XYZ file of C-alpha atoms in Angstrom:
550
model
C -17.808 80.886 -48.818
C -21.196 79.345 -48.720
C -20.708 77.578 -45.729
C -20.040 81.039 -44.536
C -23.154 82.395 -45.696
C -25.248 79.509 -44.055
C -23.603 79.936 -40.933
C -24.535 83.681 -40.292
C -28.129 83.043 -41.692
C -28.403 80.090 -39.320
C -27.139 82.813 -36.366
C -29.445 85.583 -37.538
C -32.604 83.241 -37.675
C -31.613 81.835 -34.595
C -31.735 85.252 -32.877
C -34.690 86.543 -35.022
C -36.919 83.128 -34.465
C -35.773 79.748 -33.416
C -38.868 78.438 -35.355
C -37.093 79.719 -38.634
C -33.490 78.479 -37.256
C -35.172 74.984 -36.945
C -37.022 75.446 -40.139
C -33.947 76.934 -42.098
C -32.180 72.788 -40.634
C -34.728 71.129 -42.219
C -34.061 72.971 -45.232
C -30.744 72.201 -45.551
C -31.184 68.825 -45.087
C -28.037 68.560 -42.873
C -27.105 64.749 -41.974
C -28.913 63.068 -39.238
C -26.011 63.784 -36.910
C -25.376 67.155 -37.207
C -29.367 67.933 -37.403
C -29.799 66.323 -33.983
C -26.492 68.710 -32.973
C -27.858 71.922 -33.883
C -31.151 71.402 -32.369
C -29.635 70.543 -29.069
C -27.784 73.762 -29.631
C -31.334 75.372 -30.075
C -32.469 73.556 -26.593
C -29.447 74.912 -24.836
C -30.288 78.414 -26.394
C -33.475 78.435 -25.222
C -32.355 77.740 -21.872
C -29.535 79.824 -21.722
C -31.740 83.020 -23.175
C -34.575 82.738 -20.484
C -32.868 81.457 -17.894
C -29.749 83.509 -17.777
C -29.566 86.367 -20.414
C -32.889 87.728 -20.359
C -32.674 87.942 -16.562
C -29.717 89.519 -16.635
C -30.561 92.097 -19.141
C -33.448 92.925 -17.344
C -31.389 93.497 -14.148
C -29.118 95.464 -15.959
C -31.871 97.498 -16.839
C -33.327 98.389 -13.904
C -29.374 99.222 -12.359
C -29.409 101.520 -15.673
C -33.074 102.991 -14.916
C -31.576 103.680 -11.119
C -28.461 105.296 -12.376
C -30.216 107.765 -14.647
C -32.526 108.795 -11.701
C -29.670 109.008 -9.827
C -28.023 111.339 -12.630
C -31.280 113.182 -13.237
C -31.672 113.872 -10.068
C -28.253 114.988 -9.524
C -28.740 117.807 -12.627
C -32.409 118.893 -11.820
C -30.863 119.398 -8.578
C -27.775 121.897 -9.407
C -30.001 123.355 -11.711
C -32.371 124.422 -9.169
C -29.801 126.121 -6.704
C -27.880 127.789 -9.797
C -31.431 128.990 -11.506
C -32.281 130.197 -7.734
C -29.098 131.728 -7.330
C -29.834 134.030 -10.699
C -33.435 134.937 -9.712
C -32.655 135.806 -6.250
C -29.586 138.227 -6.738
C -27.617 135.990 -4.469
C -24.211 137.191 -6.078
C -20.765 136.600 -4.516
C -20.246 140.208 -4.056
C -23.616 140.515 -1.963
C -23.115 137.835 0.438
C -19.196 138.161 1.213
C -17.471 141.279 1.717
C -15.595 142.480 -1.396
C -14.752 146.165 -0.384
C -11.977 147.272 -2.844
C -8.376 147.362 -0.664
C -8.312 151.026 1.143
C -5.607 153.236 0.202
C -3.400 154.180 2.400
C -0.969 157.288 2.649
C 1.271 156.282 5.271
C 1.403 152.459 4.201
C 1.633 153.358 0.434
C 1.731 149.983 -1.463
C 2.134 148.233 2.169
C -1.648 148.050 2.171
C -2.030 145.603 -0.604
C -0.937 141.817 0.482
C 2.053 140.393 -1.330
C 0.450 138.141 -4.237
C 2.338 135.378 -5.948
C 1.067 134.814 -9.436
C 2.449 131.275 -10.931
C 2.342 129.679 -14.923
C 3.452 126.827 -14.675
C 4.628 125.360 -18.589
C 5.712 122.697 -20.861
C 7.314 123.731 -24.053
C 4.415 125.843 -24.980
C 5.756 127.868 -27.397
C 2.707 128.850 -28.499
C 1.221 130.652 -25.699
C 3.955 131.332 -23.702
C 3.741 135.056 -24.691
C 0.590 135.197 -24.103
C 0.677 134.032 -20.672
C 3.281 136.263 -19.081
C 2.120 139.041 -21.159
C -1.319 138.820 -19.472
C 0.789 138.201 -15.706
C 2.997 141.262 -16.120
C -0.813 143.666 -16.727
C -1.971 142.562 -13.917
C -3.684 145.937 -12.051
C -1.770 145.702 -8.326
C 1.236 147.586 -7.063
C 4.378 146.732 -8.352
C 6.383 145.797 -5.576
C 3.326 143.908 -4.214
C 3.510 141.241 -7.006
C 5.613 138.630 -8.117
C 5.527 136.758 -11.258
C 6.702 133.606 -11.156
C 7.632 131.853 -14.745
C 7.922 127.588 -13.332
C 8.908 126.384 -16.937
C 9.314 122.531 -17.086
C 10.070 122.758 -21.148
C 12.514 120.152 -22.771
C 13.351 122.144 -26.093
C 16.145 124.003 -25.435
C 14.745 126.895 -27.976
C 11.627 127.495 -26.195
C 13.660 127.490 -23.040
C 15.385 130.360 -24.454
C 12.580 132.156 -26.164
C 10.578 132.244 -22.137
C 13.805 133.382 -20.388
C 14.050 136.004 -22.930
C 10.239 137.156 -22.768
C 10.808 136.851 -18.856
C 13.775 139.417 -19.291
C 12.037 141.998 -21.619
C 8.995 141.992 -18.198
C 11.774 142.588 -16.149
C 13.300 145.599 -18.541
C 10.103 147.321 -17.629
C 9.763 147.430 -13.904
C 8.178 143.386 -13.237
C 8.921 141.309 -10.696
C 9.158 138.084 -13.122
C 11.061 135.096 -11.800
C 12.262 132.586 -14.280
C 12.465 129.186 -12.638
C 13.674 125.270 -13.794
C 14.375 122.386 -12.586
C 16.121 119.438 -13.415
C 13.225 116.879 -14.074
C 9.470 117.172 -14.407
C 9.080 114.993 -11.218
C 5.189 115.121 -10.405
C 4.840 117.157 -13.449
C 2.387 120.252 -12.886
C 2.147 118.944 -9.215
C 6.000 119.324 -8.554
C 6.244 122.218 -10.505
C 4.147 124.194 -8.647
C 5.246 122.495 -5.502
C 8.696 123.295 -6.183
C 7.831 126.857 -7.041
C 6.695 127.171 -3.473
C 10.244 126.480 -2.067
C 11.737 129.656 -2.594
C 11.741 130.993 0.355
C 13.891 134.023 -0.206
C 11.015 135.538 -2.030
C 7.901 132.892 -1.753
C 7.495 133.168 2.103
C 6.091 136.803 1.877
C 3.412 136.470 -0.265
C 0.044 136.252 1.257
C -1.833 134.931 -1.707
C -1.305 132.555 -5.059
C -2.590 133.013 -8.131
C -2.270 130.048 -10.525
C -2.712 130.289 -14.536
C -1.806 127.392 -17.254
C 0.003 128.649 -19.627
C -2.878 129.107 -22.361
C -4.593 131.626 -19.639
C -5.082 135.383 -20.194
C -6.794 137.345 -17.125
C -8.394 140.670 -17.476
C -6.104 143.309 -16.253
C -8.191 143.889 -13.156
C -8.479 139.784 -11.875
C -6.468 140.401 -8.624
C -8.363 143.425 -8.082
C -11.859 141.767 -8.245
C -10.590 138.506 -6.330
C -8.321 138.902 -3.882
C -10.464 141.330 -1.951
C -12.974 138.431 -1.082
C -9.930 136.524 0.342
C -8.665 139.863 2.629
C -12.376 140.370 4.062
C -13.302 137.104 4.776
C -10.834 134.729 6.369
C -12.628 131.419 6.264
C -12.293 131.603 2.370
C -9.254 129.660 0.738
C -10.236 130.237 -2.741
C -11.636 132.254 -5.118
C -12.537 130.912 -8.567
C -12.899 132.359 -11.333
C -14.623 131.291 -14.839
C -13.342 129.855 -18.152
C -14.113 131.437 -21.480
C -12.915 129.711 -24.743
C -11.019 132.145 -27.044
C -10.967 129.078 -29.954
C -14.639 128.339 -29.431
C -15.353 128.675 -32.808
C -12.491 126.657 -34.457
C -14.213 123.271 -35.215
C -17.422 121.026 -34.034
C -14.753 119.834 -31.373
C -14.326 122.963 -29.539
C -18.362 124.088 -29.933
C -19.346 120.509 -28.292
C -16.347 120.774 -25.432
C -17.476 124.316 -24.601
C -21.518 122.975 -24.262
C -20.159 121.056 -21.548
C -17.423 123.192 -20.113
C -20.331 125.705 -19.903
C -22.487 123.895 -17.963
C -19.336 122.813 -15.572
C -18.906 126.511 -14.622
C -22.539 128.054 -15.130
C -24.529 125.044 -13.141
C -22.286 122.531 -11.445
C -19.593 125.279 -9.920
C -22.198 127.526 -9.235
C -24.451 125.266 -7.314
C -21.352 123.576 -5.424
C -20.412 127.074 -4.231
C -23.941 128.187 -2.956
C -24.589 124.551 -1.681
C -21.592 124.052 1.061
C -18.830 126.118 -0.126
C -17.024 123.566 -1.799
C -16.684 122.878 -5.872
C -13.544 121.039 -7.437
C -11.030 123.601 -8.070
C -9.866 123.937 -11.865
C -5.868 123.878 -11.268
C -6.332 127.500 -13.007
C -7.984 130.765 -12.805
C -8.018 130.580 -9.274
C -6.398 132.389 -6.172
C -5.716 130.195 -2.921
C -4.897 131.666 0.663
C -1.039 130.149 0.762
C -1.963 129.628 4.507
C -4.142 126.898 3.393
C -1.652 125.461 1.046
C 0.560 124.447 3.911
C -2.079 123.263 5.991
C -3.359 121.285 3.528
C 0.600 119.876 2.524
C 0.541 121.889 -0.592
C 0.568 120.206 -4.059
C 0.938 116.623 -4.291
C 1.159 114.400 -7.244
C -0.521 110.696 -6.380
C -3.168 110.800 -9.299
C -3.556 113.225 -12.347
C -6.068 115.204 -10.398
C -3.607 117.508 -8.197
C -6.373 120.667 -8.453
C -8.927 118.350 -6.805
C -7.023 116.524 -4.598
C -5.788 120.023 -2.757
C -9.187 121.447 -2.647
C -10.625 118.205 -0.858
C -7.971 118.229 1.589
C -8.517 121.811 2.089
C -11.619 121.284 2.564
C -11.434 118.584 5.151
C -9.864 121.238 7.475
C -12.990 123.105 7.496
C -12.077 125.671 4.769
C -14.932 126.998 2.237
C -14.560 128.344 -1.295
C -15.954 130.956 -3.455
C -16.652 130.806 -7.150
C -17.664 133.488 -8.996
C -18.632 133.405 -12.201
C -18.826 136.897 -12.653
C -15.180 136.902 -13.477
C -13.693 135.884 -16.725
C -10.466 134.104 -17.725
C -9.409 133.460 -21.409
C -8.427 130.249 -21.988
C -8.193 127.664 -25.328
C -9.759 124.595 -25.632
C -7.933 121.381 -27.101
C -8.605 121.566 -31.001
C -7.614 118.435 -31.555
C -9.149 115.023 -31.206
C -5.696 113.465 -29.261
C -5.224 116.385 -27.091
C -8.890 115.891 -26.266
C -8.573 112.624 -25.403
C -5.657 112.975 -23.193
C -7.422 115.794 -21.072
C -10.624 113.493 -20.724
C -8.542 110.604 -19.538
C -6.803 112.743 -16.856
C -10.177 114.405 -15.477
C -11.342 110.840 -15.452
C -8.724 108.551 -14.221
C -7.566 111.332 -11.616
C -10.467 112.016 -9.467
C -11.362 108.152 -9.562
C -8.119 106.799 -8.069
C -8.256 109.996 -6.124
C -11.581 108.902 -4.836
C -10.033 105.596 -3.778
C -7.625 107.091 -1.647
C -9.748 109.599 -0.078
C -13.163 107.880 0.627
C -12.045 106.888 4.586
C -10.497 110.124 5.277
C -13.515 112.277 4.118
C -16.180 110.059 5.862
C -13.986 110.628 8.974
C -12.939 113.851 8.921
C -14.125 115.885 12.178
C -14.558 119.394 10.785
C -16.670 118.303 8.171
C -20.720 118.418 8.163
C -22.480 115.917 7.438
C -24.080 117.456 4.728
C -20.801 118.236 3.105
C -19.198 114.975 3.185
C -22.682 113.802 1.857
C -22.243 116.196 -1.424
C -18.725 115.517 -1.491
C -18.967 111.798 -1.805
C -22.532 111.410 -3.496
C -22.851 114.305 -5.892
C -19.658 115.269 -6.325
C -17.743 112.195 -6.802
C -20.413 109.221 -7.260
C -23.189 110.539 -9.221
C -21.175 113.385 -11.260
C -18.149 111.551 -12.374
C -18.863 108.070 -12.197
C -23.076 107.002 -12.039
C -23.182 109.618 -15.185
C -20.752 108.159 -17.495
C -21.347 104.519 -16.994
C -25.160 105.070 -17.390
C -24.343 106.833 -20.772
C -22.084 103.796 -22.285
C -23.795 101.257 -20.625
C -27.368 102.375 -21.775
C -26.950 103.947 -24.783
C -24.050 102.017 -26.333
C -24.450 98.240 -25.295
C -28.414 97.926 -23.217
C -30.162 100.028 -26.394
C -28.814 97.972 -29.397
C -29.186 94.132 -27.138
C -32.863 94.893 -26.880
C -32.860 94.463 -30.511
C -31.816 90.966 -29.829
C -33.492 89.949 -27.247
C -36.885 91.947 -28.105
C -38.484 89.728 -24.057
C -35.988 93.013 -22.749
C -38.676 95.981 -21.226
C -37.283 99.367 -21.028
C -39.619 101.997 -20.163
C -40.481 104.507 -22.834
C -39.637 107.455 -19.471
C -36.096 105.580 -19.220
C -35.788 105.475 -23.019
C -36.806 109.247 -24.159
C -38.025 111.105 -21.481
C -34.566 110.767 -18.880
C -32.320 111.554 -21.630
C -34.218 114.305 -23.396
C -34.358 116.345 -19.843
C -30.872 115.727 -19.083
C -29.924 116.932 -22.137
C -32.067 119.332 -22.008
C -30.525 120.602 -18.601
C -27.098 120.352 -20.007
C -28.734 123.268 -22.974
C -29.048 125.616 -20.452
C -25.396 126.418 -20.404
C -24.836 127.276 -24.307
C -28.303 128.640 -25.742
C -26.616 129.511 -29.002
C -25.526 125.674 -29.479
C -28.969 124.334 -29.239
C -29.029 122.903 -32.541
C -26.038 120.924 -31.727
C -27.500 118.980 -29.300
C -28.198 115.612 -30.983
C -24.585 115.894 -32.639
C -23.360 116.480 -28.603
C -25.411 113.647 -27.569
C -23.790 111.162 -29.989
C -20.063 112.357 -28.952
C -20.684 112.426 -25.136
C -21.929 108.562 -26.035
C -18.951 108.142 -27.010
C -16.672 109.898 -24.917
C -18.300 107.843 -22.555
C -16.263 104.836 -23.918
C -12.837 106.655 -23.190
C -14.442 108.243 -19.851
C -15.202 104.652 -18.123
C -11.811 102.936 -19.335
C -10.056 105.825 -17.619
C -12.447 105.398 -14.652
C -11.682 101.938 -14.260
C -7.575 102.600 -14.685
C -7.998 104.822 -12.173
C -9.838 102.319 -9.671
C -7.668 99.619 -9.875
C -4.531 101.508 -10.548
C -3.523 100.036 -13.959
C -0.595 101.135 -15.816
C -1.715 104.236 -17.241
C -3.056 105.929 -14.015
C -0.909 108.346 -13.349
C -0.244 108.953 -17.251
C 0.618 112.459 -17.539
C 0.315 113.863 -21.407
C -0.166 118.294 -21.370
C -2.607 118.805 -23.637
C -1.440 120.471 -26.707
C -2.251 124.008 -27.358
C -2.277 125.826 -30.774
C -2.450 129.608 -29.663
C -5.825 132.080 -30.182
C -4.555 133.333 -33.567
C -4.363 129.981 -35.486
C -0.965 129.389 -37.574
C -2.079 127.367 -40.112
C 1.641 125.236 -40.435
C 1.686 124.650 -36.967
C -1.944 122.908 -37.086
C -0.943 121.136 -39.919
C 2.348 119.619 -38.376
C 0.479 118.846 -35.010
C -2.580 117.106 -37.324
C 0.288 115.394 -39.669
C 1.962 113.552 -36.625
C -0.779 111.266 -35.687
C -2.737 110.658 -39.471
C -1.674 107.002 -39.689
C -0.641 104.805 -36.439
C -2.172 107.214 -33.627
C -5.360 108.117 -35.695
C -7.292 104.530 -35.140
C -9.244 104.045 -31.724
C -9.782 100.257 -31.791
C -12.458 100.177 -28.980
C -14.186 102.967 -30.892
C -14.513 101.682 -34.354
C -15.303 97.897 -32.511
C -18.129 99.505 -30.915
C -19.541 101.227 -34.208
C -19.340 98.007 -35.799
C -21.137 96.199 -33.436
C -23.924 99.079 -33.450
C -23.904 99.017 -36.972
C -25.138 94.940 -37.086
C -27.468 95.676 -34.719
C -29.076 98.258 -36.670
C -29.182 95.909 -40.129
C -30.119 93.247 -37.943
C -32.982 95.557 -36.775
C -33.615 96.707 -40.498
C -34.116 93.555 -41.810
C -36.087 91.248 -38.588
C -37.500 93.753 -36.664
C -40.474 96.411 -37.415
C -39.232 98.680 -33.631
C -37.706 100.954 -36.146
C -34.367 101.201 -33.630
C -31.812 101.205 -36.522
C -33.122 104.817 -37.027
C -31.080 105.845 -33.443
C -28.311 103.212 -33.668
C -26.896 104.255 -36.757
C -26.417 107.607 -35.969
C -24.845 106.419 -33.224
C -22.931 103.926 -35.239
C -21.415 106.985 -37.514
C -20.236 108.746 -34.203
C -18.236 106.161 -32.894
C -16.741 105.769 -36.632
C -15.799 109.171 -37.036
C -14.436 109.335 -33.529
C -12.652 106.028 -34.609
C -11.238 107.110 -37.463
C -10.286 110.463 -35.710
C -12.176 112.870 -38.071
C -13.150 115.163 -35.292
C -11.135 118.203 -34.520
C -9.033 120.969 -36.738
C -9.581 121.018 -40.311
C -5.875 120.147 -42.087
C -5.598 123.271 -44.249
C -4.202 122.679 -47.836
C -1.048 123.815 -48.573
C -1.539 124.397 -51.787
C -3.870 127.200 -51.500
């Protein structure tokens, strides 16, 4: 034991002061031998630190100090266009054509298009209700809608239970289709693609509405949307916005929806205004089926079917419409696994997807230059990628190695004043969450973790890139068992995230290495720090397990 002791004070001095490392040897009065050993070791350190890590710390720096540029850039940017969108007026409804559909006497109902409305579902028995319920209200002529149930679910119960809500629709006048199929080949993908095979019924609808099964439109969506789609034939969506009916349920939710709202307030916003073209959401959206079988409909290479349509749409010249004005209910995951499964799937997706699709968009012909430039750069490099490696690289691994190696400059701009105004431009979404900030700031750190392991599955196609987990929903109108069953199943074996609680030990020595060698007072951000990646570690983020007792 106090060899062990010696050993890390010999490492600690050695990293603090190589004068105290030698003097600490001379202390000890080691043998001859192994004196002469350890200060070779102490030659070779010195060489090794300035010739090769300092230098490559400081490189790594300046790639970090371009990235967040990059990033900042990239925000200030959207920003702009989505503040100057507000100020001038420029909404949806004034610059396209949204005249409500004319009635008609003679045509009756024959003057609304057919619409196709799909859910698609995977044993969701608690939302399925809520889902079709929302479907069947939808304001547009009966015999002008179909509603088409694509249920995927392995329990046999639930099975039943959706048929049977399906049946009671179709008691009261709806067109509701329940369809299965034998496998969940291409899961969401191949459901929806195999929803679009019925001919006998499919091959008269005009337009598509899509919802996941936690959705609940307003009874006058179709109404609002698919006007913009009738007038103005160069569209081939219309997207609508997410609103969180569980935004209130734990720290979880509050911190997804500060970043969910600045996805549909700034970034979808500002793609739309831009060039037409945003990543569509797989939900909450209507598509032209025209372009679906242009573009080859749904296909299920990556995790990211939603954006892979909408960039081949887009590559035939098509534009798209968001508009914010519109609302969709929707739940967000409440628990820490289902969180983590969504965030690998929005991150491994669109990187593999990116992979595949780099040539093709740099060559496409009816694309501008100017769109395949925000396609590829803001889009895809600096939004998805650039952003979260500059988050775990600088904040998780550059931050606490400068306390080590104290030759490292960072700029105080790179250090506070880059990070403060991106986070700062990430506020603007979710005013009333403002004093969550620093406690978003430490869980997008590291999210980051989970965000560029998913990345990097997804660029060199490991084994989980195309893994396909639905993330788990627990219904607006919380059931207390069925939170405690879902919590319950993953307490011991699936609640540890080893990278996670590695990282927040490694933070954690830097910050008592810092406490007791330095005077840079860095321990004071690296702790916090530390605790976030501990309590993400130990999976204490999410729904509160109610007690049974009570």
């Amino acid at each position: 034991m106090q060899g062990i002791i010696v050993a890390y004070r010999l490492v600690v001095e050695l990293f603090g002061s190589a004068k105290l490392f030698l003097a600490r040897v001379n202390e000890l009065a080691f043998t001859p031998g192994v004196a002469e050993i350890l200060e070779q070791i102490l030659v070779l350190w010195r060489i090794t630190r300035q010739k090769v890590l300092v230098p490559t710390f400081q490189v790594i720096v300046i790639v970090c100090m371009a990235m967040s540029v990059i990033v900042l850039i990239e925000k200030a940017l959207l920003g702009v266009v989505s503040w100057c969108a507000r100020v001038s007026h420029r909404r949806p409804e004034k610059i396209y054509k949204c005249d409500p559909i004319a009635e008609d006497k003679e045509l009756g109902s024959l003057a609304y298009p057919m619409v196709l409305v799909q859910i698609p579902m995977y044993n969701e028995m608690e939302v399925y209700q809520l889902s079709i319920g929302a479907a069947c209200r939808l304001t547009w002529p009966v015999d002008r809608l179909i509603v088409q149930v694509l249920d995927d679910s392995t329990d046999p119960l639930i099975k039943a239970l959706v048929e049977k809500e399906c049946q009671k629709w179709r008691k009261q006048g709806r067109n509701v289709r329940y369809e299965t199929r034998e496998d969940r080949g291409g899961y969401k993908a191949g459901n929806l693609r195999e929803g679009m095979k019925h001919d006998d019924y499919v091959q008269d609808c005009e337009y598509v509405a899509i919802f996941d099964a936690d959705f609940q439109p307003e009874s006058d969506f179709l109404v609002t949307t698919v006007p913009f789609l009738v007038h103005n034939p160069r569209l081939a969506l219309v997207q609508a916005r997410w609103t969180f009916v569980n935004s209130n349920d734990c720290l979880l939710t509050r911190m997804q929806e500060i970043s969910m709202d600045y996805h549909f307030k700034v970034e979808q916003e500002a793609g739309s205004s831009i060039c037409g073209f945003f990543g569509y959401n797989g939900t909450a959206g209507v598509w032209r089926v025209q372009v679906l079988n242009e573009a080859g409909g749904w296909n299920d290479r990556t995790t990211a079917e939603d954006m892979d349509l909408a960039v081949r749409a887009a590559l035939l010249g098509w534009d798209f419409l968001y508009v914010g004005a519109i609302k969709v209910k929707s739940e967000l995951p409440s628990t820490l696994k289902a969180y983590r499964s969504q965030q690998h799937r929005w991150s491994c997706g669109p990187a593999l997807l990116f992979k595949k699709m780099l040539l093709e968009i740099l060559m496409a012909k009816k694309l501008s230059i100017g769109k395949k430039f925000y396609i590829v750069y803001n889009f895809f490099i600096a939004r998805r990628f650039i952003s979260a490696f500059f988050t775990f690289f600088f904040f998780s691994l550059l931050l606490p190695m400068k306390i080590f190696f104290p030759e490292i400059t960072i700029p105080g701009w790179e250090s506070v004043l880059i990070p403060t105004t991106i986070t700062l431009l990430h506020a603007v979404g979710t005013p009333r969450s403002f004093y969550l900030l620093v406690l978003w700031v430490l869980f997008e750190n590291v999210m980051a973790l989970h965000r560029c392991k998913a990345i990097l599955i997804g660029l060199v196609e490991a084994g989980r890139v195309n893994e396909w987990i639905v993330t788990e929903k627990l219904g607006n109108r919380l059931k207390m068992k069925h939170i405690v069953n879902v919590t319950r199943r993953f307490l011991l074996r699936e609640r540890f995230h080893l990278l996670e609680l590695m990282l927040g030990t490694f933070l954690l020595l830097c910050a008592c290495f810092d406490f007791g060698y330095r005077e840079n007072y860095f321990y004071v951000f690296i702790i916090p720090q530390s605790i976030a990646y501990f309590v993400v570690g130990f999976g204490y983020v999410g729904v509160v397990v109610p007690n049974l007792d009570t």
